[in-house]
Amino acid sequence: LPYVESWIAYRAWKLRVPGVQYAVWFGGRVRLSGAVGSADLASGTPLTTGHLFRIASHSKTITATAILQLMEAGRLRLDDTVATHVPELIDASSGIGRVRLRELLEHGGGVLRDGLDGDHWQHAQAFPDEGELLAMVRDDGVKAEPNSRFDYSNLGYGLLGLVVSRVSGQPFADYTHEHITAPLGLDHTHAELDPRRAGDYATGYSGFHTSLERRPLAHVDTGALAPATGFASTAEDVVRYLAAHRLGSGELLTDASKRLQRRRAWT
């Protein structure tokens, strides 16, 4: 582990990364947790293990876990269509309503990745809210026959988050807090930007492939795409969360569902 620490510090220097937060879980507990570099280049604030990072598409694993929890509770089936739980999509001209939850989980629903206009990723506009998400998939949301090929889709996971909310009767953030993060004691993991903790976020920056200097990037709400990309966490919380998916842990899901999560769907 001391070598891991020195290797990470070296790599951060080598790649000119502002900061790196890291953690290692092994043998039932966190064995290493640390941080090197800066949380903010302008102020020179040292990065700590408590600074929050947006964890992007790792958010999808939490959404998938929520869907499987609701499956275990008998509240939905993986072979349900999206329209079963989001009836606004029953008559959608794109055919999105007939895509099954299983296909969305496996990125096999043929759903567009980000819609016809994905400029929210470049901060050119706000991320879509629920109504805008539904509009994006209703007419132009499907690009391939469902269950025909792998098509990574942020919109698909946005829809899964909407299903979690509709089936549970709770806002997505409330459900994931009550049933996933709070039971594991993940106090630094939440589904969306939390203005109450604005000072705890590490500053994000552009890469050197875009300019000779890193430019700070504002943290933004991810709206209806929070289930696909919105979560914030720490390295230590992330490894605790992932460790809860190990077989035999008795946490979050049954071993049967955990094996289902790991089943190969596409090559």
Coordinates of C-alpha atoms in Angstrom, one line a residue:
L1 CA 0.0 0.0 0.0
P2 CA 2.8 2.5 0.6
Y3 CA 3.9 1.8 -3.0
V4 CA 0.4 2.5 -4.2
E5 CA 0.5 5.9 -2.5
S6 CA 3.8 6.8 -4.1
W7 CA 2.7 5.5 -7.5
I8 CA -0.4 7.6 -7.5
A9 CA 1.5 10.7 -6.5
Y10 CA 4.0 10.0 -9.3
R11 CA 1.2 9.5 -11.9
A12 CA -0.6 12.7 -10.8
W13 CA 2.7 14.6 -11.4
K14 CA 3.4 12.8 -14.6
L15 CA -0.1 13.5 -16.1
R16 CA -0.3 17.0 -14.6
V17 CA -3.6 16.2 -13.0
P18 CA -4.7 18.8 -10.4
G19 CA -5.5 16.2 -7.8
V20 CA -6.3 12.5 -7.2
Q21 CA -8.4 11.0 -4.5
Y22 CA -8.0 7.2 -4.0
A23 CA -9.2 4.3 -1.8
V24 CA -8.6 0.6 -1.7
W25 CA -11.0 -1.9 -0.1
F26 CA -9.7 -5.4 0.6
G27 CA -10.6 -8.1 3.1
G28 CA -13.7 -6.5 4.4
R29 CA -12.6 -3.0 5.0
V30 CA -11.0 0.1 3.6
R31 CA -7.3 -0.4 3.7
L32 CA -6.1 2.8 2.1
S33 CA -7.7 6.2 1.7
G34 CA -5.9 9.3 0.6
A35 CA -5.6 12.3 -1.7
V36 CA -2.8 14.2 -3.4
G37 CA -2.8 17.5 -5.2
S38 CA -5.2 20.4 -5.1
A39 CA -9.0 20.6 -4.9
D40 CA -8.9 24.0 -6.6
L41 CA -5.9 25.4 -8.5
A42 CA -6.8 29.1 -8.1
S43 CA -7.0 29.0 -4.3
G44 CA -4.4 26.2 -3.9
T45 CA -6.8 24.3 -1.5
P46 CA -5.2 20.9 -0.8
L47 CA -7.4 18.0 -1.9
T48 CA -8.6 15.8 1.0
T49 CA -10.4 12.5 1.3
G50 CA -13.6 14.4 2.1
H51 CA -13.8 16.4 -1.1
L52 CA -16.7 15.5 -3.3
F53 CA -16.3 14.4 -7.0
R54 CA -19.1 13.9 -9.6
I55 CA -18.8 10.2 -10.4
A56 CA -20.5 10.4 -13.8
S57 CA -21.6 7.1 -15.3
H58 CA -20.8 5.1 -12.1
S59 CA -24.2 6.6 -11.2
K60 CA -25.8 4.0 -13.6
T61 CA -24.8 1.2 -11.3
I62 CA -26.8 2.8 -8.4
T63 CA -29.8 3.1 -10.7
A64 CA -29.5 -0.5 -11.9
T65 CA -29.3 -1.6 -8.2
A66 CA -32.5 0.3 -7.4
I67 CA -34.3 -1.4 -10.3
L68 CA -33.3 -4.8 -9.1
Q69 CA -34.3 -4.0 -5.5
L70 CA -37.8 -3.1 -6.8
M71 CA -37.8 -6.3 -8.8
E72 CA -37.0 -8.3 -5.7
A73 CA -39.8 -6.5 -3.9
G74 CA -42.2 -7.7 -6.6
R75 CA -43.0 -4.1 -7.7
L76 CA -41.8 -4.6 -11.3
R77 CA -40.4 -7.2 -13.7
L78 CA -37.3 -6.8 -15.9
D79 CA -39.4 -7.8 -18.9
D80 CA -41.9 -4.9 -18.3
T81 CA -42.0 -2.3 -21.0
V82 CA -41.1 1.2 -20.2
A83 CA -44.7 2.3 -21.0
T84 CA -45.9 -0.1 -18.2
H85 CA -44.6 2.4 -15.7
V86 CA -44.4 5.5 -17.8
P87 CA -47.7 5.5 -19.6
E88 CA -46.9 8.8 -21.4
L89 CA -44.8 6.7 -23.7
I90 CA -47.5 4.2 -24.7
D91 CA -48.2 5.8 -28.1
A92 CA -44.8 7.4 -28.7
S93 CA -44.0 7.4 -32.4
S94 CA -40.4 6.4 -31.8
G95 CA -41.6 3.0 -30.3
I96 CA -39.7 3.7 -27.0
G97 CA -42.7 2.6 -25.0
R98 CA -42.2 -1.1 -26.0
V99 CA -38.5 -1.2 -24.9
R100 CA -38.1 -3.4 -21.9
L101 CA -36.4 -2.5 -18.6
R102 CA -34.0 -5.4 -19.1
E103 CA -32.9 -3.9 -22.5
L104 CA -32.4 -0.5 -21.0
L105 CA -30.3 -1.9 -18.2
E106 CA -28.1 -3.7 -20.7
H107 CA -27.9 -0.8 -23.2
G108 CA -29.7 -3.0 -25.7
G109 CA -32.9 -0.9 -26.1
G110 CA -31.7 0.8 -29.3
V111 CA -32.2 4.2 -27.5
L112 CA -30.2 7.2 -28.6
R113 CA -27.3 8.0 -26.4
D114 CA -28.0 11.7 -25.7
G115 CA -30.8 12.7 -28.0
L116 CA -30.6 14.8 -31.2
D117 CA -29.1 17.7 -29.2
G118 CA -26.7 16.7 -26.5
D119 CA -25.2 20.2 -25.9
H120 CA -26.0 20.0 -22.2
W121 CA -22.8 18.0 -21.9
Q122 CA -20.9 21.1 -23.1
H123 CA -22.8 23.3 -20.7
A124 CA -24.4 25.1 -23.7
Q125 CA -27.8 24.5 -22.1
A126 CA -29.4 23.0 -19.0
F127 CA -29.7 19.3 -18.7
P128 CA -33.2 18.1 -19.5
D129 CA -35.9 17.9 -16.9
E130 CA -38.5 15.1 -16.8
G131 CA -40.8 16.6 -19.4
E132 CA -37.9 17.4 -21.7
L133 CA -36.5 13.9 -21.3
L134 CA -39.9 12.4 -22.3
A135 CA -40.1 14.7 -25.3
M136 CA -36.6 13.7 -26.4
V137 CA -37.4 10.0 -26.5
R138 CA -41.0 10.2 -27.6
D139 CA -40.4 11.2 -31.2
D140 CA -36.7 10.6 -31.9
G141 CA -35.5 8.4 -29.0
V142 CA -34.9 5.1 -30.8
K143 CA -32.2 4.4 -33.5
A144 CA -32.2 0.6 -33.6
E145 CA -34.5 -2.3 -33.1
P146 CA -34.6 -3.2 -29.4
N147 CA -32.5 -6.2 -28.4
S148 CA -30.5 -6.2 -31.6
R149 CA -27.2 -4.6 -30.6
F150 CA -25.3 -2.7 -27.9
D151 CA -26.1 1.0 -27.9
Y152 CA -24.9 2.9 -24.9
S153 CA -27.6 5.3 -23.8
N154 CA -27.7 8.1 -21.1
L155 CA -31.4 8.7 -22.0
G156 CA -32.1 5.0 -21.3
Y157 CA -30.8 5.3 -17.8
G158 CA -32.7 8.6 -17.3
L159 CA -35.8 6.6 -18.1
L160 CA -34.8 3.9 -15.6
G161 CA -34.5 6.6 -13.0
L162 CA -38.0 7.8 -13.8
V163 CA -39.3 4.2 -13.5
V164 CA -37.7 4.0 -10.0
S165 CA -39.5 7.1 -9.0
R166 CA -42.9 6.1 -10.5
V167 CA -42.8 2.6 -9.0
S168 CA -41.5 3.5 -5.5
G169 CA -43.6 6.6 -5.2
Q170 CA -40.5 8.6 -4.1
P171 CA -38.3 11.1 -5.9
F172 CA -35.3 9.2 -7.3
A173 CA -32.8 10.9 -4.9
D174 CA -35.0 10.0 -1.9
Y175 CA -35.3 6.4 -2.9
T176 CA -31.6 5.9 -3.5
H177 CA -30.7 7.6 -0.2
E178 CA -33.2 5.5 1.8
H179 CA -32.5 2.1 0.2
I180 CA -28.9 2.3 -1.0
T181 CA -26.6 5.0 0.4
A182 CA -28.0 5.5 3.9
P183 CA -28.0 1.7 4.8
L184 CA -24.3 1.5 3.8
G185 CA -23.5 4.7 5.8
L186 CA -22.4 6.5 2.6
D187 CA -22.7 10.0 4.0
H188 CA -20.9 11.6 1.1
T189 CA -22.8 10.1 -1.7
H190 CA -25.9 11.8 -3.2
A191 CA -27.8 11.7 -6.4
E192 CA -27.5 15.3 -7.5
L193 CA -25.6 18.5 -6.9
D194 CA -26.2 19.5 -3.3
P195 CA -26.0 23.4 -2.9
R196 CA -25.6 22.9 0.9
R197 CA -22.2 21.4 0.3
A198 CA -21.0 23.7 -2.4
G199 CA -17.7 24.2 -0.7
D200 CA -17.0 20.5 -0.5
Y201 CA -16.8 19.8 -4.3
A202 CA -13.4 19.5 -6.0
T203 CA -13.2 21.9 -8.9
G204 CA -13.5 20.2 -12.3
Y205 CA -11.3 21.3 -15.2
S206 CA -11.0 21.0 -18.9
G207 CA -8.2 18.8 -20.4
F208 CA -5.1 19.9 -22.1
H209 CA -6.5 18.5 -25.4
T210 CA -8.7 21.6 -25.5
S211 CA -6.3 24.4 -24.6
L212 CA -2.8 25.0 -23.1
E213 CA -4.3 25.8 -19.7
R214 CA -6.9 24.0 -17.7
R215 CA -10.2 25.9 -17.5
P216 CA -12.5 25.4 -14.4
L217 CA -15.9 23.9 -15.2
A218 CA -18.9 24.8 -13.1
H219 CA -20.8 22.1 -11.3
V220 CA -24.4 21.9 -12.7
D221 CA -27.6 20.0 -12.0
T222 CA -28.1 17.1 -14.3
G223 CA -31.9 17.1 -14.0
A224 CA -33.7 14.0 -15.3
L225 CA -30.3 12.5 -16.3
A226 CA -29.1 12.3 -12.6
P227 CA -29.7 8.5 -12.7
A228 CA -27.3 8.3 -15.6
T229 CA -24.6 10.8 -14.5
G230 CA -25.5 13.0 -11.5
F231 CA -24.2 11.3 -8.4
A232 CA -21.4 12.8 -6.3
S233 CA -19.3 10.8 -3.9
T234 CA -15.8 10.2 -2.5
A235 CA -13.3 7.5 -3.4
E236 CA -13.8 5.9 0.0
D237 CA -17.6 5.9 -0.3
V238 CA -17.4 4.4 -3.8
V239 CA -15.3 1.4 -2.7
R240 CA -17.6 0.8 0.2
Y241 CA -20.6 0.8 -2.2
L242 CA -18.9 -1.5 -4.7
A243 CA -17.9 -3.9 -2.0
A244 CA -21.6 -4.2 -1.0
H245 CA -22.1 -6.0 -4.4
R246 CA -19.8 -8.8 -3.6
L247 CA -21.5 -12.2 -3.3
G248 CA -22.3 -13.2 0.2
S249 CA -22.2 -9.7 1.6
G250 CA -25.9 -9.7 2.4
E251 CA -26.1 -6.0 1.4
L252 CA -28.3 -4.2 -1.1
L253 CA -29.4 -7.3 -3.2
T254 CA -29.6 -11.0 -3.0
D255 CA -26.8 -13.0 -4.5
A256 CA -29.2 -14.1 -7.3
S257 CA -29.7 -10.5 -8.3
K258 CA -25.9 -9.8 -8.0
R259 CA -25.3 -12.7 -10.4
L260 CA -27.9 -11.3 -12.7
Q261 CA -26.1 -8.0 -12.7
R262 CA -22.9 -9.7 -13.8
R263 CA -24.4 -11.7 -16.6
R264 CA -22.8 -11.0 -19.9
A265 CA -25.3 -9.5 -22.3
W266 CA -23.3 -8.2 -25.2
T267 CA -19.9 -8.9 -26.7

